[in-house]
Each structure stands twice: as structure tokens, then as C-alpha cells.
């Protein structure tokens, strides 16, 4: 008569198949000791380099306080660093193109999160749980023919 399987360990032992190991994330640095990642949001694409430093953030050749003038945008950019308690520990060099300021801030956040996981792989679970490593795939819907906008119809008039 067959033996009773009461736990997952018994099931694994009964199948006899080798268990695949979890993927090992290793540190990825360039020759200058920086981690690089690309972040995207809407039509914006941000290329982000981070290295240990005093917390200086440069976006397209300007300080990030002048580039992202609204406090909400600065908060969005700083979210990953605040989550992992690394505010002021990394210098960032960012090139961002396309889209508007809101999309660019989201792209920088995405790129910074990915770069942090490349520099410190042990931060990955925390950033992944908050959703910072997931690319927000929402984009503007295209305009359809016969419509005023993507979905808005022309105003109906009986006469």
C-alpha cells in the first residue's frame, strides 16, 4: 500500500526530482565602480548611474532640485533611497529624455531602484515588495478615427 504524504518535504522526497535553486543576484558594476540601470515610465527613459558618495544628484547636467522643481517630483525620485535607508549615501548621475516631468520622475525612480539592486543585491526583496522594480506599463491611448480624442465622441446634435 502507498505511503501517506503529509507535508511538502515528503512530496519533494517522493518525486525525486532535483530542486532548482533560486536565482542568485550578483553585484553588477562598470569599470568606474558605478551601477547602471535604465528606467522607463510613459514615454520617458532615464539612464541612471549610482556610486557611493555624499548624496549629490545631477539630472541632465543640473541639480535635481532645479530640474524637478515640484516637491512631489523630488519625493518620487527619493522614494527608493528612503525605503532602504540610503538617503545621502549615493551620488547619482541621470540622463532622462522623453515625456513630461511626471513621467521622467517615475522613470528616474524605476532606474534608481534597478541600479540599487545591481549595487546591493540584498535590497532587491524590499524594493520588489514595494513595486519599484516593476515597469508601469500604462501609456497614453491612441486617438481613433471618428472620435475627438481617444474615446471622446463629437457632441451629438439632433438638428
Short mmCIF file of N, CA and C in Angstrom, two decimals:
data_model
loop_
_atom_site.label_atom_id
_atom_site.label_comp_id
_atom_site.label_asym_id
_atom_site.label_seq_id
_atom_site.Cartn_x
_atom_site.Cartn_y
_atom_site.Cartn_z
N UNK A 1 0.84 -1.17 0.00
CA UNK A 1 0.00 0.00 0.00
C UNK A 1 0.89 1.24 0.00
N UNK A 2 0.45 2.33 -0.65
CA UNK A 2 1.26 3.54 -0.79
C UNK A 2 1.34 4.28 0.53
N UNK A 3 2.49 4.94 0.73
CA UNK A 3 2.66 5.69 1.98
C UNK A 3 1.93 7.03 1.88
N UNK A 4 1.56 7.58 3.00
CA UNK A 4 0.81 8.84 3.04
C UNK A 4 1.78 10.01 3.03
N UNK A 5 1.50 10.98 2.15
CA UNK A 5 2.32 12.19 2.07
C UNK A 5 1.61 13.29 2.83
N UNK A 6 2.26 13.78 3.90
CA UNK A 6 1.58 14.75 4.77
C UNK A 6 2.20 16.15 4.72
N UNK A 7 3.34 16.32 4.09
CA UNK A 7 3.95 17.64 4.03
C UNK A 7 4.60 17.85 2.67
N UNK A 8 4.99 19.09 2.42
CA UNK A 8 5.67 19.40 1.16
C UNK A 8 7.03 18.73 1.08
N UNK A 9 7.70 18.58 2.22
CA UNK A 9 9.00 17.92 2.22
C UNK A 9 8.87 16.47 1.78
N UNK A 10 7.79 15.79 2.27
CA UNK A 10 7.56 14.41 1.86
C UNK A 10 7.27 14.33 0.37
N UNK A 11 6.54 15.33 -0.15
CA UNK A 11 6.21 15.34 -1.57
C UNK A 11 7.46 15.53 -2.42
N UNK A 12 8.35 16.43 -1.98
CA UNK A 12 9.60 16.65 -2.71
C UNK A 12 10.47 15.39 -2.70
N UNK A 13 10.49 14.72 -1.56
CA UNK A 13 11.29 13.50 -1.45
C UNK A 13 10.70 12.39 -2.32
N UNK A 14 9.37 12.34 -2.41
CA UNK A 14 8.71 11.29 -3.18
C UNK A 14 8.91 11.47 -4.68
N UNK A 15 8.94 12.72 -5.15
CA UNK A 15 9.11 12.94 -6.58
C UNK A 15 10.52 12.62 -7.03
N UNK A 16 11.51 12.89 -6.18
CA UNK A 16 12.88 12.57 -6.50
C UNK A 16 13.51 13.51 -7.51
N UNK A 17 12.78 14.52 -7.96
CA UNK A 17 13.32 15.46 -8.95
C UNK A 17 14.24 16.45 -8.26
N UNK A 18 15.33 16.82 -8.91
CA UNK A 18 16.22 17.83 -8.29
C UNK A 18 15.52 19.19 -8.23
N UNK A 19 15.70 19.88 -7.13
CA UNK A 19 15.05 21.16 -6.92
C UNK A 19 15.90 22.28 -7.53
N UNK A 20 15.30 23.14 -8.37
CA UNK A 20 16.08 24.25 -8.93
C UNK A 20 16.37 25.28 -7.85
N UNK A 21 17.57 25.80 -7.89
CA UNK A 21 17.96 26.83 -6.93
C UNK A 21 17.34 28.17 -7.32
N UNK A 22 17.13 29.00 -6.32
CA UNK A 22 16.63 30.35 -6.59
C UNK A 22 17.70 31.13 -7.35
N UNK A 23 17.30 32.05 -8.23
CA UNK A 23 18.31 32.80 -8.97
C UNK A 23 19.18 33.62 -8.02
N UNK A 24 20.47 33.60 -8.27
CA UNK A 24 21.42 34.33 -7.44
C UNK A 24 21.70 35.67 -8.11
N UNK A 25 21.44 36.73 -7.39
CA UNK A 25 21.68 38.07 -7.92
C UNK A 25 23.05 38.53 -7.43
N UNK A 26 23.89 38.93 -8.36
CA UNK A 26 25.24 39.37 -8.03
C UNK A 26 25.39 40.85 -8.35
N UNK A 27 26.39 41.45 -7.74
CA UNK A 27 26.65 42.87 -7.95
C UNK A 27 27.15 43.10 -9.38
N UNK A 28 26.56 44.12 -10.06
CA UNK A 28 26.96 44.45 -11.43
C UNK A 28 27.49 45.89 -11.43
N UNK A 29 28.79 46.04 -11.63
CA UNK A 29 29.41 47.36 -11.64
C UNK A 29 30.20 47.54 -12.93
N UNK A 30 30.33 48.82 -13.36
CA UNK A 30 31.17 49.09 -14.52
C UNK A 30 32.61 49.31 -14.06
N UNK A 31 33.50 49.67 -15.00
CA UNK A 31 34.92 49.81 -14.66
C UNK A 31 35.19 50.97 -13.72
N UNK A 32 34.23 51.92 -13.60
CA UNK A 32 34.39 53.05 -12.68
C UNK A 32 33.77 52.80 -11.32
N UNK A 33 33.29 51.58 -11.08
CA UNK A 33 32.70 51.25 -9.78
C UNK A 33 31.27 51.75 -9.63
N UNK A 34 30.59 52.01 -10.75
CA UNK A 34 29.22 52.51 -10.70
C UNK A 34 28.25 51.42 -11.14
N UNK A 35 27.03 51.50 -10.62
CA UNK A 35 25.96 50.61 -11.08
C UNK A 35 25.11 51.41 -12.06
N UNK A 36 24.71 50.78 -13.18
CA UNK A 36 23.93 51.44 -14.21
C UNK A 36 22.62 50.71 -14.42
N UNK A 37 21.55 51.47 -14.61
CA UNK A 37 20.25 50.86 -14.93
C UNK A 37 19.44 51.85 -15.75
N UNK A 38 18.49 51.31 -16.52
CA UNK A 38 17.58 52.10 -17.32
C UNK A 38 16.19 51.98 -16.72
N UNK A 39 15.53 53.13 -16.51
CA UNK A 39 14.17 53.13 -16.01
C UNK A 39 13.24 53.75 -17.03
N UNK A 40 12.00 53.26 -17.08
CA UNK A 40 11.04 53.78 -18.05
C UNK A 40 9.71 54.03 -17.38
N UNK A 41 9.00 55.05 -17.89
CA UNK A 41 7.64 55.37 -17.43
C UNK A 41 6.99 56.22 -18.50
N UNK A 42 5.83 55.85 -18.97
CA UNK A 42 5.13 56.52 -20.07
C UNK A 42 6.09 56.62 -21.27
N UNK A 43 6.38 57.81 -21.75
CA UNK A 43 7.32 57.96 -22.87
C UNK A 43 8.72 58.34 -22.41
N UNK A 44 8.95 58.42 -21.10
CA UNK A 44 10.23 58.87 -20.56
C UNK A 44 11.17 57.68 -20.36
N UNK A 45 12.45 57.91 -20.66
CA UNK A 45 13.50 56.91 -20.46
C UNK A 45 14.62 57.57 -19.66
N UNK A 46 14.98 56.96 -18.53
CA UNK A 46 16.03 57.51 -17.66
C UNK A 46 17.19 56.53 -17.59
N UNK A 47 18.40 57.04 -17.83
CA UNK A 47 19.61 56.25 -17.64
C UNK A 47 20.25 56.73 -16.34
N UNK A 48 20.44 55.81 -15.40
CA UNK A 48 20.86 56.17 -14.04
C UNK A 48 22.16 55.45 -13.70
N UNK A 49 23.15 56.21 -13.24
CA UNK A 49 24.40 55.67 -12.70
C UNK A 49 24.48 56.06 -11.23
N UNK A 50 24.79 55.10 -10.35
CA UNK A 50 24.98 55.43 -8.94
C UNK A 50 26.34 54.93 -8.48
N UNK A 51 26.90 55.68 -7.52
CA UNK A 51 28.14 55.28 -6.86
C UNK A 51 28.13 55.85 -5.45
N UNK A 52 28.87 55.26 -4.53
CA UNK A 52 28.88 55.79 -3.17
C UNK A 52 29.40 57.22 -3.16
N UNK A 53 28.78 58.06 -2.33
CA UNK A 53 29.19 59.46 -2.28
C UNK A 53 28.42 60.22 -1.23
N UNK A 54 28.27 61.52 -1.47
CA UNK A 54 27.67 62.41 -0.48
C UNK A 54 26.18 62.65 -0.71
N UNK A 55 25.59 62.04 -1.73
CA UNK A 55 24.17 62.22 -1.98
C UNK A 55 23.86 63.25 -3.04
N UNK A 56 24.85 63.61 -3.86
CA UNK A 56 24.64 64.59 -4.93
C UNK A 56 23.89 63.94 -6.09
N UNK A 57 22.82 64.60 -6.55
CA UNK A 57 22.02 64.07 -7.64
C UNK A 57 22.05 65.08 -8.78
N UNK A 58 22.51 64.63 -9.95
CA UNK A 58 22.59 65.50 -11.12
C UNK A 58 21.72 64.92 -12.23
N UNK A 59 20.76 65.72 -12.71
CA UNK A 59 19.84 65.29 -13.76
C UNK A 59 20.06 66.16 -14.98
N UNK A 60 20.48 65.56 -16.09
CA UNK A 60 20.75 66.28 -17.34
C UNK A 60 21.65 67.49 -17.13
N UNK A 61 22.68 67.33 -16.32
CA UNK A 61 23.66 68.40 -16.11
C UNK A 61 23.24 69.44 -15.10
N UNK A 62 22.06 69.32 -14.50
CA UNK A 62 21.60 70.28 -13.49
C UNK A 62 21.34 69.54 -12.18
N UNK A 63 21.30 70.27 -11.07
CA UNK A 63 20.95 69.64 -9.81
C UNK A 63 19.48 69.22 -9.86
N UNK A 64 19.15 68.20 -9.12
CA UNK A 64 17.80 67.68 -9.25
C UNK A 64 16.77 68.59 -8.60
N UNK A 65 17.19 69.49 -7.70
CA UNK A 65 16.26 70.47 -7.12
C UNK A 65 15.77 71.47 -8.16
N UNK A 66 16.65 71.82 -9.10
CA UNK A 66 16.22 72.76 -10.13
C UNK A 66 15.50 72.03 -11.27
N UNK A 67 15.89 70.80 -11.57
CA UNK A 67 15.25 70.08 -12.67
C UNK A 67 13.83 69.66 -12.27
N UNK A 68 13.71 69.04 -11.11
CA UNK A 68 12.39 68.66 -10.59
C UNK A 68 11.99 69.70 -9.55
N UNK A 69 11.36 70.78 -10.00
CA UNK A 69 11.07 71.92 -9.13
C UNK A 69 9.96 71.60 -8.14
N UNK A 70 9.00 70.78 -8.52
CA UNK A 70 7.88 70.47 -7.62
C UNK A 70 8.31 69.48 -6.55
N UNK A 71 7.92 69.72 -5.30
CA UNK A 71 8.33 68.82 -4.20
C UNK A 71 7.83 67.38 -4.39
N UNK A 72 6.68 67.22 -5.02
CA UNK A 72 6.14 65.87 -5.24
C UNK A 72 7.07 65.07 -6.14
N UNK A 73 7.62 65.70 -7.18
CA UNK A 73 8.52 65.00 -8.09
C UNK A 73 9.82 64.62 -7.39
N UNK A 74 10.32 65.53 -6.54
CA UNK A 74 11.54 65.21 -5.78
C UNK A 74 11.28 64.05 -4.82
N UNK A 75 10.08 64.02 -4.23
CA UNK A 75 9.73 62.93 -3.31
C UNK A 75 9.68 61.60 -4.06
N UNK A 76 9.12 61.61 -5.28
CA UNK A 76 9.04 60.39 -6.08
C UNK A 76 10.44 59.86 -6.39
N UNK A 77 11.37 60.77 -6.74
CA UNK A 77 12.73 60.36 -7.07
C UNK A 77 13.44 59.77 -5.84
N UNK A 78 13.17 60.31 -4.65
CA UNK A 78 13.86 59.88 -3.43
C UNK A 78 13.25 58.65 -2.77
N UNK A 79 12.06 58.21 -3.22
CA UNK A 79 11.36 57.10 -2.56
C UNK A 79 12.21 55.83 -2.39
N UNK A 80 12.90 55.32 -3.41
CA UNK A 80 13.67 54.09 -3.20
C UNK A 80 14.77 54.25 -2.16
N UNK A 81 15.45 55.40 -2.17
CA UNK A 81 16.53 55.63 -1.20
C UNK A 81 15.97 55.70 0.22
N UNK A 82 14.83 56.35 0.38
CA UNK A 82 14.21 56.44 1.71
C UNK A 82 13.74 55.09 2.21
N UNK A 83 13.23 54.27 1.31
CA UNK A 83 12.72 52.95 1.70
C UNK A 83 13.83 52.06 2.25
N UNK A 84 15.01 52.12 1.63
CA UNK A 84 16.11 51.25 2.07
C UNK A 84 17.11 51.99 2.97
N UNK A 85 16.74 53.18 3.44
CA UNK A 85 17.57 53.97 4.36
C UNK A 85 18.96 54.25 3.81
N UNK A 86 19.01 54.75 2.57
CA UNK A 86 20.28 55.07 1.93
C UNK A 86 20.32 56.53 1.47
N UNK A 87 19.50 57.39 2.05
CA UNK A 87 19.46 58.80 1.64
C UNK A 87 20.81 59.44 1.97
N UNK A 88 21.41 60.11 0.98
CA UNK A 88 22.69 60.78 1.17
C UNK A 88 23.90 59.88 1.08
N UNK A 89 23.73 58.61 0.72
CA UNK A 89 24.88 57.70 0.65
C UNK A 89 25.36 57.45 -0.78
N UNK A 90 24.55 57.82 -1.78
CA UNK A 90 24.92 57.56 -3.17
C UNK A 90 24.87 58.85 -3.97
N UNK A 91 25.86 59.02 -4.86
CA UNK A 91 25.80 60.07 -5.87
C UNK A 91 25.12 59.48 -7.10
N UNK A 92 24.25 60.28 -7.71
CA UNK A 92 23.52 59.81 -8.89
C UNK A 92 23.80 60.73 -10.06
N UNK A 93 24.02 60.12 -11.21
CA UNK A 93 24.12 60.84 -12.47
C UNK A 93 23.01 60.31 -13.36
N UNK A 94 22.10 61.20 -13.80
CA UNK A 94 20.91 60.78 -14.52
C UNK A 94 20.81 61.51 -15.85
N UNK A 95 20.56 60.77 -16.92
CA UNK A 95 20.18 61.34 -18.21
C UNK A 95 18.76 60.88 -18.48
N UNK A 96 17.84 61.83 -18.65
CA UNK A 96 16.44 61.47 -18.86
C UNK A 96 15.92 62.19 -20.09
N UNK A 97 15.16 61.47 -20.94
CA UNK A 97 14.61 62.06 -22.15
C UNK A 97 13.17 61.60 -22.31
N UNK A 98 12.41 62.37 -23.08
CA UNK A 98 11.06 61.99 -23.45
C UNK A 98 10.04 62.25 -22.37
N UNK A 99 8.78 62.41 -22.80
CA UNK A 99 7.68 62.57 -21.86
C UNK A 99 7.71 63.89 -21.12
N UNK A 100 6.92 63.97 -20.08
CA UNK A 100 6.86 65.17 -19.24
C UNK A 100 7.59 64.94 -17.93
N UNK A 101 7.53 65.93 -17.06
CA UNK A 101 8.28 65.84 -15.81
C UNK A 101 7.78 64.71 -14.91
N UNK A 102 6.48 64.48 -14.88
CA UNK A 102 5.94 63.42 -14.03
C UNK A 102 6.41 62.05 -14.50
N UNK A 103 6.35 61.81 -15.80
CA UNK A 103 6.85 60.55 -16.35
C UNK A 103 8.34 60.41 -16.15
N UNK A 104 9.07 61.51 -16.27
CA UNK A 104 10.52 61.46 -16.08
C UNK A 104 10.87 61.12 -14.64
N UNK A 105 10.13 61.69 -13.68
CA UNK A 105 10.38 61.38 -12.27
C UNK A 105 10.12 59.89 -12.01
N UNK A 106 9.06 59.36 -12.59
CA UNK A 106 8.78 57.94 -12.45
C UNK A 106 9.84 57.07 -13.08
N UNK A 107 10.36 57.51 -14.22
CA UNK A 107 11.43 56.77 -14.90
C UNK A 107 12.70 56.78 -14.06
N UNK A 108 13.02 57.91 -13.45
CA UNK A 108 14.21 58.01 -12.60
C UNK A 108 14.05 57.08 -11.39
N UNK A 109 12.84 57.06 -10.81
CA UNK A 109 12.60 56.17 -9.66
C UNK A 109 12.80 54.71 -10.05
N UNK A 110 12.28 54.34 -11.22
CA UNK A 110 12.43 52.96 -11.69
C UNK A 110 13.90 52.62 -11.93
N UNK A 111 14.62 53.53 -12.60
CA UNK A 111 16.03 53.30 -12.88
C UNK A 111 16.87 53.26 -11.62
N UNK A 112 16.57 54.14 -10.67
CA UNK A 112 17.31 54.16 -9.40
C UNK A 112 17.09 52.86 -8.63
N UNK A 113 15.87 52.38 -8.63
CA UNK A 113 15.57 51.13 -7.92
C UNK A 113 16.36 49.97 -8.52
N UNK A 114 16.39 49.90 -9.85
CA UNK A 114 17.14 48.83 -10.50
C UNK A 114 18.64 48.96 -10.24
N UNK A 115 19.14 50.20 -10.28
CA UNK A 115 20.57 50.42 -10.02
C UNK A 115 20.94 50.04 -8.59
N UNK A 116 20.05 50.32 -7.63
CA UNK A 116 20.31 49.93 -6.24
C UNK A 116 20.40 48.41 -6.11
N UNK A 117 19.54 47.69 -6.83
CA UNK A 117 19.60 46.23 -6.74
C UNK A 117 20.87 45.69 -7.41
N UNK A 118 21.38 46.40 -8.42
CA UNK A 118 22.63 45.97 -9.03
C UNK A 118 23.81 46.26 -8.10
N UNK A 119 23.75 47.36 -7.35
CA UNK A 119 24.86 47.70 -6.45
C UNK A 119 24.80 46.87 -5.17
N UNK A 120 23.59 46.74 -4.61
CA UNK A 120 23.39 45.96 -3.39
C UNK A 120 22.28 44.95 -3.63
N UNK A 121 22.60 43.74 -4.10
CA UNK A 121 21.56 42.76 -4.44
C UNK A 121 20.65 42.38 -3.27
N UNK A 122 21.12 42.55 -2.04
CA UNK A 122 20.28 42.18 -0.89
C UNK A 122 19.10 43.14 -0.68
N UNK A 123 19.09 44.29 -1.38
CA UNK A 123 17.97 45.23 -1.28
C UNK A 123 16.81 44.84 -2.20
N UNK A 124 17.03 43.89 -3.08
CA UNK A 124 16.02 43.53 -4.07
C UNK A 124 14.66 43.14 -3.48
N UNK A 125 14.58 42.27 -2.46
CA UNK A 125 13.25 41.90 -1.94
C UNK A 125 12.45 43.08 -1.41
N UNK A 126 13.12 44.02 -0.75
CA UNK A 126 12.42 45.18 -0.19
C UNK A 126 11.86 46.06 -1.30
N UNK A 127 12.68 46.34 -2.32
CA UNK A 127 12.23 47.19 -3.42
C UNK A 127 11.18 46.49 -4.27
N UNK A 128 11.30 45.18 -4.44
CA UNK A 128 10.33 44.44 -5.23
C UNK A 128 8.98 44.40 -4.54
N UNK A 129 8.99 44.26 -3.22
CA UNK A 129 7.74 44.21 -2.45
C UNK A 129 6.96 45.52 -2.59
N UNK A 130 7.67 46.64 -2.65
CA UNK A 130 7.01 47.94 -2.81
C UNK A 130 6.63 48.24 -4.25
N UNK A 131 7.07 47.42 -5.20
CA UNK A 131 6.69 47.60 -6.60
C UNK A 131 7.57 48.57 -7.37
N UNK A 132 8.73 48.92 -6.84
CA UNK A 132 9.60 49.88 -7.51
C UNK A 132 10.37 49.26 -8.68
N UNK A 133 10.47 47.93 -8.73
CA UNK A 133 11.21 47.28 -9.81
C UNK A 133 10.32 46.93 -10.99
N UNK A 134 9.01 47.13 -10.84
CA UNK A 134 8.08 46.82 -11.90
C UNK A 134 7.89 48.05 -12.78
N UNK A 135 8.02 47.86 -14.09
CA UNK A 135 7.82 48.96 -15.03
C UNK A 135 6.33 49.23 -15.15
N UNK A 136 5.91 50.46 -14.90
CA UNK A 136 4.50 50.83 -15.02
C UNK A 136 4.17 50.90 -16.51
N UNK A 137 3.39 49.95 -17.00
CA UNK A 137 3.20 49.80 -18.44
C UNK A 137 2.09 50.69 -19.00
N UNK A 138 1.47 51.51 -18.16
CA UNK A 138 0.38 52.35 -18.66
C UNK A 138 0.93 53.46 -19.56
N UNK A 139 0.40 53.56 -20.77
CA UNK A 139 0.79 54.60 -21.71
C UNK A 139 -0.46 55.26 -22.25
N UNK A 140 -0.31 56.39 -22.91
CA UNK A 140 -1.44 57.12 -23.45
C UNK A 140 -2.08 56.32 -24.58
N UNK A 141 -3.40 56.24 -24.56
CA UNK A 141 -4.12 55.52 -25.59
C UNK A 141 -4.15 56.34 -26.87
N UNK A 142 -4.07 55.67 -28.00
CA UNK A 142 -4.02 56.40 -29.26
C UNK A 142 -5.39 56.95 -29.62
N UNK A 143 -5.40 58.00 -30.45
CA UNK A 143 -6.65 58.59 -30.93
C UNK A 143 -7.21 57.72 -32.04
N UNK A 144 -8.53 57.49 -31.99
CA UNK A 144 -9.20 56.71 -33.01
C UNK A 144 -9.88 57.62 -34.02
N UNK A 145 -9.99 57.16 -35.26
CA UNK A 145 -10.67 57.96 -36.28
C UNK A 145 -12.16 58.02 -35.93
N UNK A 146 -12.79 59.13 -36.31
CA UNK A 146 -14.21 59.31 -36.00
C UNK A 146 -14.44 59.75 -34.57
N UNK A 147 -13.39 59.96 -33.81
CA UNK A 147 -13.51 60.41 -32.42
C UNK A 147 -12.74 61.71 -32.26
N UNK A 148 -13.14 62.47 -31.23
CA UNK A 148 -12.47 63.73 -30.98
C UNK A 148 -11.12 63.49 -30.30
N UNK A 149 -11.10 62.52 -29.35
CA UNK A 149 -9.86 62.11 -28.68
C UNK A 149 -9.79 60.59 -28.76
N UNK A 150 -9.16 59.95 -27.79
CA UNK A 150 -9.06 58.50 -27.84
C UNK A 150 -10.43 57.84 -27.71
N UNK A 151 -11.27 58.36 -26.82
CA UNK A 151 -12.59 57.78 -26.62
C UNK A 151 -13.72 58.79 -26.75
N UNK A 152 -13.42 60.05 -26.61
CA UNK A 152 -14.43 61.11 -26.61
C UNK A 152 -15.03 61.28 -28.00
N UNK A 153 -16.37 61.17 -28.06
CA UNK A 153 -17.05 61.37 -29.33
C UNK A 153 -17.38 62.83 -29.53
N UNK A 154 -17.73 63.18 -30.75
CA UNK A 154 -18.19 64.54 -31.02
C UNK A 154 -19.56 64.72 -30.37
N UNK A 155 -19.90 65.96 -30.03
CA UNK A 155 -21.17 66.21 -29.36
C UNK A 155 -22.33 65.91 -30.31
N UNK A 156 -23.32 65.18 -29.80
CA UNK A 156 -24.49 64.83 -30.60
C UNK A 156 -25.42 66.02 -30.72
N UNK A 157 -25.93 66.24 -31.91
CA UNK A 157 -26.91 67.30 -32.15
C UNK A 157 -28.01 66.73 -33.04
N UNK A 158 -29.26 66.85 -32.55
CA UNK A 158 -30.37 66.29 -33.32
C UNK A 158 -30.60 67.06 -34.60
N UNK A 159 -30.41 68.39 -34.57
CA UNK A 159 -30.61 69.22 -35.77
C UNK A 159 -29.33 69.94 -36.12
#
